[in-house]
Short mmCIF file of C-alpha atoms in Angstrom, two decimals:
data_model
loop_
_atom_site.label_atom_id
_atom_site.label_comp_id
_atom_site.label_asym_id
_atom_site.label_seq_id
_atom_site.Cartn_x
_atom_site.Cartn_y
_atom_site.Cartn_z
CA UNK A 14 -2.14 11.24 -14.19
CA UNK A 15 0.86 10.54 -11.95
CA UNK A 16 1.57 12.89 -9.12
CA UNK A 17 3.79 15.96 -9.45
CA UNK A 18 5.29 14.98 -5.99
CA UNK A 19 7.46 12.06 -7.26
CA UNK A 20 10.81 13.15 -7.48
CA UNK A 21 13.09 11.13 -10.52
CA UNK A 22 16.40 12.53 -8.58
CA UNK A 23 17.84 13.81 -5.60
CA UNK A 24 17.85 17.81 -6.68
CA UNK A 25 13.78 17.22 -7.58
CA UNK A 26 13.30 15.60 -4.06
CA UNK A 27 15.09 18.55 -2.41
CA UNK A 28 13.00 21.23 -4.57
CA UNK A 29 9.56 19.02 -3.75
CA UNK A 30 10.86 18.89 0.17
CA UNK A 31 11.06 22.78 -0.01
CA UNK A 32 7.64 23.04 -1.72
CA UNK A 33 5.83 21.23 0.75
CA UNK A 34 7.64 22.10 4.24
CA UNK A 35 9.74 25.14 3.66
CA UNK A 36 10.55 25.18 7.33
CA UNK A 37 11.99 21.59 7.69
CA UNK A 38 12.78 20.26 4.17
CA UNK A 39 15.35 18.08 5.36
CA UNK A 40 12.97 16.23 7.86
CA UNK A 41 10.80 15.62 4.96
CA UNK A 42 13.56 14.10 3.15
CA UNK A 43 14.21 11.81 5.94
CA UNK A 44 11.08 10.36 6.15
CA UNK A 45 10.80 9.95 2.34
CA UNK A 46 13.94 8.15 2.29
CA UNK A 47 12.83 5.86 5.35
CA UNK A 48 9.11 5.22 3.94
CA UNK A 49 8.83 6.61 0.63
CA UNK A 50 8.69 3.28 -0.86
CA UNK A 51 5.60 2.35 0.96
CA UNK A 52 3.52 5.44 -0.28
CA UNK A 53 4.74 5.01 -4.23
CA UNK A 54 7.50 7.21 -3.64
CA UNK A 55 4.91 10.19 -3.66
CA UNK A 56 6.33 12.85 -1.32
CA UNK A 57 3.18 14.67 -1.20
CA UNK A 58 1.54 11.29 0.48
CA UNK A 59 4.73 10.87 2.51
CA UNK A 60 4.11 14.44 4.18
CA UNK A 61 0.70 13.47 5.13
CA UNK A 62 1.42 10.12 6.78
CA UNK A 63 4.96 10.36 8.23
CA UNK A 64 6.97 12.44 10.78
CA UNK A 65 10.36 13.42 12.12
CA UNK A 66 10.42 13.69 15.67
CA UNK A 67 13.76 14.84 16.89
CA UNK A 68 15.37 13.53 13.66
CA UNK A 69 13.37 9.95 14.07
CA UNK A 70 11.10 9.01 11.21
CA UNK A 71 7.70 7.61 12.22
CA UNK A 72 4.43 6.91 10.69
CA UNK A 73 1.09 7.10 12.12
CA UNK A 74 -0.49 3.93 13.53
CA UNK A 75 -3.14 3.69 10.66
CA UNK A 76 -0.63 4.29 8.04
CA UNK A 77 1.17 1.30 9.41
CA UNK A 78 -1.82 -0.62 9.18
CA UNK A 79 -2.50 0.25 5.51
CA UNK A 80 1.18 -0.79 4.71
CA UNK A 81 0.22 -4.50 6.33
CA UNK A 82 -3.15 -4.34 4.37
CA UNK A 83 -1.35 -3.62 1.09
CA UNK A 84 1.17 -6.39 1.53
CA UNK A 85 -1.47 -9.00 1.12
CA UNK A 86 -0.41 -10.34 4.39
CA UNK A 87 -3.55 -9.62 6.53
CA UNK A 88 -6.50 -11.82 6.14
CA UNK A 89 -8.33 -9.38 8.79
CA UNK A 90 -7.75 -7.40 12.01
CA UNK A 91 -10.32 -6.26 13.84
CA UNK A 92 -11.29 -4.60 17.40
CA UNK A 93 -12.78 -6.88 19.78
CA UNK A 94 -13.46 -4.87 22.99
CA UNK A 95 -12.73 -1.24 23.24
CA UNK A 96 -13.07 1.68 25.91
CA UNK A 97 -10.93 4.31 27.65
CA UNK A 98 -9.25 1.69 29.76
CA UNK A 99 -8.13 -1.06 27.39
CA UNK A 100 -8.40 -2.03 23.66
CA UNK A 101 -8.24 -5.80 22.53
CA UNK A 102 -7.63 -6.51 18.83
CA UNK A 103 -7.51 -9.87 16.71
CA UNK A 104 -5.07 -10.23 13.74
CA UNK A 105 -4.65 -12.88 11.08
CA UNK A 106 -2.25 -13.75 8.26
CA UNK A 107 -3.35 -14.64 4.88
CA UNK A 108 -0.60 -17.36 4.74
CA UNK A 109 -1.51 -19.10 7.97
CA UNK A 110 -4.38 -21.29 8.69
CA UNK A 111 -7.65 -19.50 9.31
CA UNK A 112 -7.75 -20.51 12.86
CA UNK A 113 -4.69 -18.95 13.92
CA UNK A 114 -5.48 -15.69 15.58
CA UNK A 115 -3.09 -13.42 17.25
CA UNK A 116 -4.76 -11.59 20.04
CA UNK A 117 -3.12 -8.13 21.81
CA UNK A 118 -4.70 -5.84 24.34
CA UNK A 119 -3.14 -2.79 25.88
CA UNK A 120 -4.32 -1.08 28.87
CA UNK A 121 -4.36 2.12 30.57
CA UNK A 122 -2.59 0.31 33.56
CA UNK A 123 0.19 -0.59 31.20
CA UNK A 124 0.74 2.80 30.02
CA UNK A 125 0.58 3.74 33.88
CA UNK A 126 3.24 1.45 34.35
CA UNK A 127 5.60 3.06 31.67
CA UNK A 128 5.09 6.46 33.33
CA UNK A 129 2.74 7.44 30.38
CA UNK A 130 -0.61 8.31 32.08
CA UNK A 131 0.43 11.97 33.06
CA UNK A 132 1.20 13.11 29.65
CA UNK A 133 -1.49 15.54 28.22
CA UNK A 134 -2.14 13.00 25.27
CA UNK A 135 -3.09 9.99 27.74
CA UNK A 136 -5.03 12.55 29.86
CA UNK A 137 -7.30 13.93 27.17
CA UNK A 138 -7.30 11.02 24.47
CA UNK A 139 -6.92 7.43 26.54
CA UNK A 140 -9.80 6.11 23.94
CA UNK A 141 -7.33 6.76 20.76
CA UNK A 142 -4.35 5.91 22.67
CA UNK A 143 -5.19 2.49 23.87
CA UNK A 144 -6.40 1.66 20.18
CA UNK A 145 -3.19 3.19 18.65
CA UNK A 146 -0.84 1.25 21.25
CA UNK A 147 -2.41 -2.16 20.76
CA UNK A 148 -2.70 -1.56 17.00
CA UNK A 149 0.98 -0.96 16.39
CA UNK A 150 1.99 -3.65 18.91
CA UNK A 151 -0.17 -6.08 16.79
CA UNK A 152 0.94 -5.24 13.59
CA UNK A 153 4.54 -5.21 14.39
CA UNK A 154 4.32 -8.69 16.19
CA UNK A 155 1.99 -10.27 13.44
CA UNK A 156 3.49 -8.75 10.23
CA UNK A 157 7.15 -8.18 10.84
CA UNK A 158 7.73 -8.62 7.39
CA UNK A 159 5.99 -5.80 6.60
CA UNK A 160 6.41 -3.41 9.33
CA UNK A 161 9.45 -4.41 11.49
CA UNK A 162 11.24 -1.57 12.68
CA UNK A 163 8.39 0.84 11.92
CA UNK A 164 7.17 3.14 15.26
CA UNK A 165 4.17 5.25 15.34
CA UNK A 166 4.55 8.96 15.88
CA UNK A 167 2.93 8.97 19.20
CA UNK A 168 5.10 5.87 20.54
CA UNK A 169 8.12 8.41 19.28
CA UNK A 170 6.71 11.02 21.17
CA UNK A 171 6.32 9.30 24.33
CA UNK A 172 9.78 8.29 24.58
CA UNK A 173 11.26 11.47 23.21
CA UNK A 174 12.31 14.66 25.33
CA UNK A 175 9.76 17.31 24.44
CA UNK A 176 7.21 19.64 25.88
CA UNK A 177 3.79 18.00 26.99
CA UNK A 178 2.02 20.37 24.67
CA UNK A 179 4.17 19.31 21.70
CA UNK A 180 3.78 15.61 22.46
CA UNK A 181 -0.08 15.98 22.79
CA UNK A 182 -0.22 17.93 19.46
CA UNK A 183 1.78 15.20 17.75
CA UNK A 184 -0.38 12.35 19.04
CA UNK A 185 -3.34 14.07 18.15
CA UNK A 186 -2.51 15.01 14.45
CA UNK A 187 -1.29 11.67 13.98
CA UNK A 188 -4.38 9.83 15.45
CA UNK A 189 -6.72 12.23 13.43
CA UNK A 190 -8.10 13.74 16.70
CA UNK A 191 -8.94 17.22 17.66
CA UNK A 192 -7.22 18.16 21.00
CA UNK A 193 -8.72 20.47 23.43
CA UNK A 194 -6.63 23.51 24.50
CA UNK A 195 -5.91 23.16 27.88
CA UNK A 196 -7.38 25.40 30.59
CA UNK A 197 -4.92 28.06 31.50
CA UNK A 198 -4.90 30.47 34.51
CA UNK A 199 -3.63 33.93 33.76
CA UNK A 200 -1.53 35.67 36.37
CA UNK A 201 -1.56 39.21 36.96
CA UNK A 202 0.87 41.03 34.80
CA UNK A 203 2.86 43.93 36.38
CA UNK A 204 4.00 45.41 33.05
CA UNK A 205 2.25 46.71 30.46
CA UNK A 206 1.49 44.45 27.07
CA UNK A 207 4.07 45.34 24.79
CA UNK A 208 3.87 44.37 21.05
CA UNK A 209 6.58 41.76 19.94
CA UNK A 210 8.43 43.45 17.29
CA UNK A 211 10.39 41.19 14.80
CA UNK A 212 13.82 42.57 13.58
CA UNK A 213 13.23 41.10 10.05
CA UNK A 214 10.16 40.38 8.31
CA UNK A 215 9.33 36.86 7.07
CA UNK A 216 10.91 35.99 3.70
CA UNK A 217 8.49 35.13 1.09
CA UNK A 218 9.04 31.60 -0.47
CA UNK A 219 10.22 31.37 -4.00
CA UNK A 220 7.75 29.10 -5.59
CA UNK A 221 9.44 25.88 -7.54
CA UNK A 222 8.41 24.85 -11.02
CA UNK A 223 8.38 21.12 -10.95
CA UNK A 224 8.16 19.98 -14.71
CA UNK A 225 4.72 17.91 -14.96
CA UNK A 226 5.00 14.55 -16.24
CA UNK A 227 3.33 13.47 -19.44
CA UNK A 228 -0.10 12.22 -19.07
CA UNK A 229 -0.21 8.55 -20.06
CA UNK A 230 -2.85 6.55 -22.02
CA UNK A 231 -5.32 4.75 -19.98
CA UNK A 232 -7.55 2.83 -22.71
CA UNK A 233 -7.35 -1.04 -22.52
CA UNK A 234 -4.90 -2.43 -25.03
CA UNK A 235 -7.21 -4.82 -26.64
CA UNK A 236 -10.95 -4.74 -27.73
CA UNK A 237 -12.73 -7.72 -27.60
CA UNK A 238 -15.29 -6.90 -30.06
CA UNK A 239 -16.19 -10.21 -31.53
CA UNK A 240 -14.93 -13.98 -31.71
CA UNK A 241 -12.86 -12.69 -34.70
CA UNK A 242 -10.88 -10.21 -32.39
CA UNK A 243 -10.52 -12.53 -29.73
CA UNK A 244 -8.96 -15.22 -31.98
CA UNK A 245 -6.47 -12.48 -33.24
CA UNK A 246 -5.40 -11.45 -29.75
CA UNK A 247 -4.79 -15.36 -29.02
CA UNK A 248 -2.62 -15.35 -32.12
CA UNK A 249 -0.84 -12.17 -30.67
CA UNK A 250 0.09 -13.82 -27.41
CA UNK A 251 1.32 -16.90 -29.41
CA UNK A 252 -0.99 -18.96 -27.68
CA UNK A 253 -1.92 -22.34 -29.51
CA UNK A 254 -5.90 -22.23 -30.53
CA UNK A 255 -5.79 -26.09 -29.57
CA UNK A 256 -5.03 -25.16 -25.80
CA UNK A 257 -7.80 -22.36 -25.97
CA UNK A 258 -10.70 -24.91 -27.04
CA UNK A 259 -9.60 -27.51 -24.52
CA UNK A 260 -10.00 -24.93 -21.64
CA UNK A 261 -13.14 -23.89 -23.08
CA UNK A 262 -14.51 -27.18 -23.17
CA UNK A 263 -13.33 -28.04 -19.42
CA UNK A 264 -14.85 -24.97 -18.43
CA UNK A 265 -18.48 -25.98 -20.35
CA UNK A 266 -18.23 -22.66 -22.71
CA UNK A 267 -18.83 -21.90 -26.12
CA UNK A 268 -16.60 -19.14 -27.32
CA UNK A 269 -18.86 -18.28 -30.24
CA UNK A 270 -21.67 -17.67 -28.40
CA UNK A 271 -19.74 -14.96 -25.75
CA UNK A 272 -20.50 -11.57 -25.88
CA UNK A 273 -17.53 -8.71 -25.70
CA UNK A 274 -17.03 -8.57 -21.96
CA UNK A 275 -17.40 -12.43 -21.66
CA UNK A 276 -14.65 -12.84 -24.25
CA UNK A 277 -12.29 -10.49 -22.43
CA UNK A 278 -13.09 -12.13 -18.89
CA UNK A 279 -12.59 -15.49 -20.37
CA UNK A 280 -9.04 -14.38 -21.74
CA UNK A 281 -8.00 -13.23 -19.02
CA UNK A 282 -9.17 -15.52 -16.45
CA UNK A 283 -8.28 -19.21 -18.16
CA UNK A 284 -6.51 -18.34 -21.43
CA UNK A 285 -3.52 -16.19 -20.99
CA UNK A 286 -1.85 -17.88 -18.08
CA UNK A 287 0.14 -20.79 -19.30
CA UNK A 288 -0.47 -22.28 -15.49
CA UNK A 289 -3.96 -21.97 -15.84
CA UNK A 290 -4.72 -22.66 -19.39
CA UNK A 291 -2.84 -26.09 -19.22
CA UNK A 292 -3.94 -27.22 -16.02
CA UNK A 293 -6.48 -30.06 -16.16
CA UNK A 294 -7.09 -29.60 -12.30
CA UNK A 295 -7.31 -25.72 -11.94
CA UNK A 296 -9.01 -24.48 -9.00
CA UNK A 297 -10.81 -21.27 -8.62
CA UNK A 298 -9.61 -18.98 -6.08
CA UNK A 299 -6.66 -21.25 -5.29
CA UNK A 300 -4.62 -18.94 -2.94
CA UNK A 301 -7.39 -19.88 -0.56
CA UNK A 302 -7.33 -23.27 -0.62
CA UNK A 303 -6.78 -25.30 2.64
CA UNK A 304 -4.04 -27.11 1.14
CA UNK A 305 -0.85 -25.53 1.75
CA UNK A 306 1.24 -27.73 -0.42
CA UNK A 307 -1.24 -27.28 -3.37
CA UNK A 308 -0.97 -23.06 -2.92
CA UNK A 309 2.83 -23.48 -2.54
CA UNK A 310 2.90 -25.58 -5.96
CA UNK A 311 0.46 -23.39 -7.76
CA UNK A 312 2.68 -20.32 -6.60
CA UNK A 313 5.59 -21.87 -7.55
CA UNK A 314 4.17 -22.34 -11.24
CA UNK A 315 3.05 -18.91 -11.64
CA UNK A 316 6.40 -17.66 -9.88
CA UNK A 317 8.17 -19.68 -13.08
CA UNK A 318 5.66 -17.88 -15.59
CA UNK A 319 6.06 -14.33 -13.98
CA UNK A 320 9.52 -14.12 -12.02
CA UNK A 321 8.54 -10.93 -10.89
CA UNK A 322 6.03 -12.24 -8.45
CA UNK A 323 8.37 -14.65 -6.84
CA UNK A 324 8.34 -13.08 -3.46
CA UNK A 325 4.66 -11.81 -3.40
CA UNK A 326 2.06 -13.21 -1.30
CA UNK A 327 -0.28 -15.73 -3.55
CA UNK A 328 -3.05 -13.87 -1.68
CA UNK A 329 -1.78 -10.59 -3.17
CA UNK A 330 -1.55 -11.40 -6.72
CA UNK A 331 -4.09 -14.10 -6.97
CA UNK A 332 -7.29 -12.12 -6.95
CA UNK A 333 -5.90 -9.91 -9.35
CA UNK A 334 -4.88 -12.46 -12.11
CA UNK A 335 -8.30 -11.86 -13.97
CA UNK A 336 -7.87 -8.03 -14.43
CA UNK A 337 -6.59 -7.14 -17.58
CA UNK A 338 -4.72 -3.97 -16.78
CA UNK A 339 -2.81 -5.84 -13.87
CA UNK A 340 -1.84 -8.92 -16.03
CA UNK A 341 -0.72 -6.81 -18.98
CA UNK A 342 1.23 -4.69 -16.50
CA UNK A 343 2.47 -7.84 -14.73
CA UNK A 344 3.56 -9.47 -18.45
CA UNK A 345 5.29 -5.92 -19.28
CA UNK A 346 7.30 -6.03 -16.13
CA UNK A 347 8.38 -9.36 -16.67
CA UNK A 348 9.93 -8.57 -20.30
CA UNK A 349 11.74 -5.81 -19.08
CA UNK A 350 15.46 -5.16 -18.12
CA UNK A 351 16.83 -6.09 -14.90
CA UNK A 352 17.86 -2.66 -14.01
CA UNK A 353 14.26 -1.69 -14.08
CA UNK A 354 13.28 -4.74 -11.52
CA UNK A 355 12.69 -2.56 -8.73
CA UNK A 356 10.60 0.06 -10.07
CA UNK A 357 8.45 -3.10 -11.72
CA UNK A 358 7.94 -4.41 -8.56
CA UNK A 359 6.83 -1.17 -6.92
CA UNK A 360 4.28 -0.44 -9.66
CA UNK A 361 3.03 -3.72 -9.57
CA UNK A 362 2.70 -3.65 -5.77
CA UNK A 363 0.85 -0.36 -5.46
CA UNK A 364 -1.35 -0.07 -8.84
CA UNK A 365 -4.94 -0.26 -8.77
CA UNK A 366 -5.69 -3.63 -10.38
CA UNK A 367 -7.96 -1.64 -13.21
CA UNK A 368 -5.56 1.13 -13.79
CA UNK A 369 -4.30 0.93 -17.45
CA UNK A 370 -1.85 3.92 -17.03
CA UNK A 371 0.66 1.78 -15.05
CA UNK A 372 0.98 -0.68 -17.90
CA UNK A 373 1.67 2.37 -20.26
CA UNK A 374 4.17 3.58 -17.82
CA UNK A 375 6.10 0.57 -17.81
CA UNK A 376 6.16 0.76 -21.64
CA UNK A 377 7.79 4.15 -21.27
CA UNK A 378 10.16 2.94 -18.72
CA UNK A 379 11.24 0.24 -20.95
CA UNK A 380 12.54 2.71 -23.17
CA UNK A 381 15.08 4.42 -20.77
#
């Protein structure tokens, strides 16, 4: 079921913002406008991953890392050396040769040169802080097409006028660290303790009733029970039977001998995609091929067949092209009106490859 925290218009966004953060709903609206697209426009997720510090939207370092990973640009990123004085990380891109490694190091000495080490967050959490800084530095430098212009909450906090305790709390929260309470020395008080009396008791927050979206079907579109069903599905897709037999022969497969799961797997891996079906030199995992010109040529052919993935990296969609739910959602998205393009791209980008509800979501969207 879809999240109830995905607004359909500005009024709903305001209601959800008030429900989730009745003290500063405008801040949540601001970070949702800035980063909501990275989290499927789910304001519930945005409220746990994003921050608005003195009017400046920001994300946690790990949230930025997640954006990069979901973009398909990351081959791998890893920590190679880490202690309380420094952190070194390696970053690689999926669209670059595997031997290109981007290395970044952040040290406490660098923080000291920036005048940061006197802050409470650096005094109490040096291990987490050096990791956060090298992570965000490496992400922006290696994957600018995913996170350019995004800064982490602790970076903003260190460069914004605020109390030391407030800065430390924000940094700890964004890094998932429990902050130790500072030891304070009590000065003797000459005046007796007086209970603080508020002139007006806190007012209860009116609950907001949000419409719950209808549940969508999540079962597969087709059943490959037997060979007869298989050929019926081939016919439904207007695929030439001779082409199917030809690709089966090239793969050394006998359709008549396949069970239900094998029929479905064969259909979505070799039959449904025209580019694969009609190719006599198809390469398994072509998006990993060392020949960049070959990857580009295959991508161009796939983008011609599925225009909505024209700007998507092959490493993102390539591994998903044998997943039935993803493929049918992709086909549905490509058949829809241009006015729905942005929403279709969002669904394709963030869907789980086995989530059939996203296909039915696009079917419903096409009716609007």
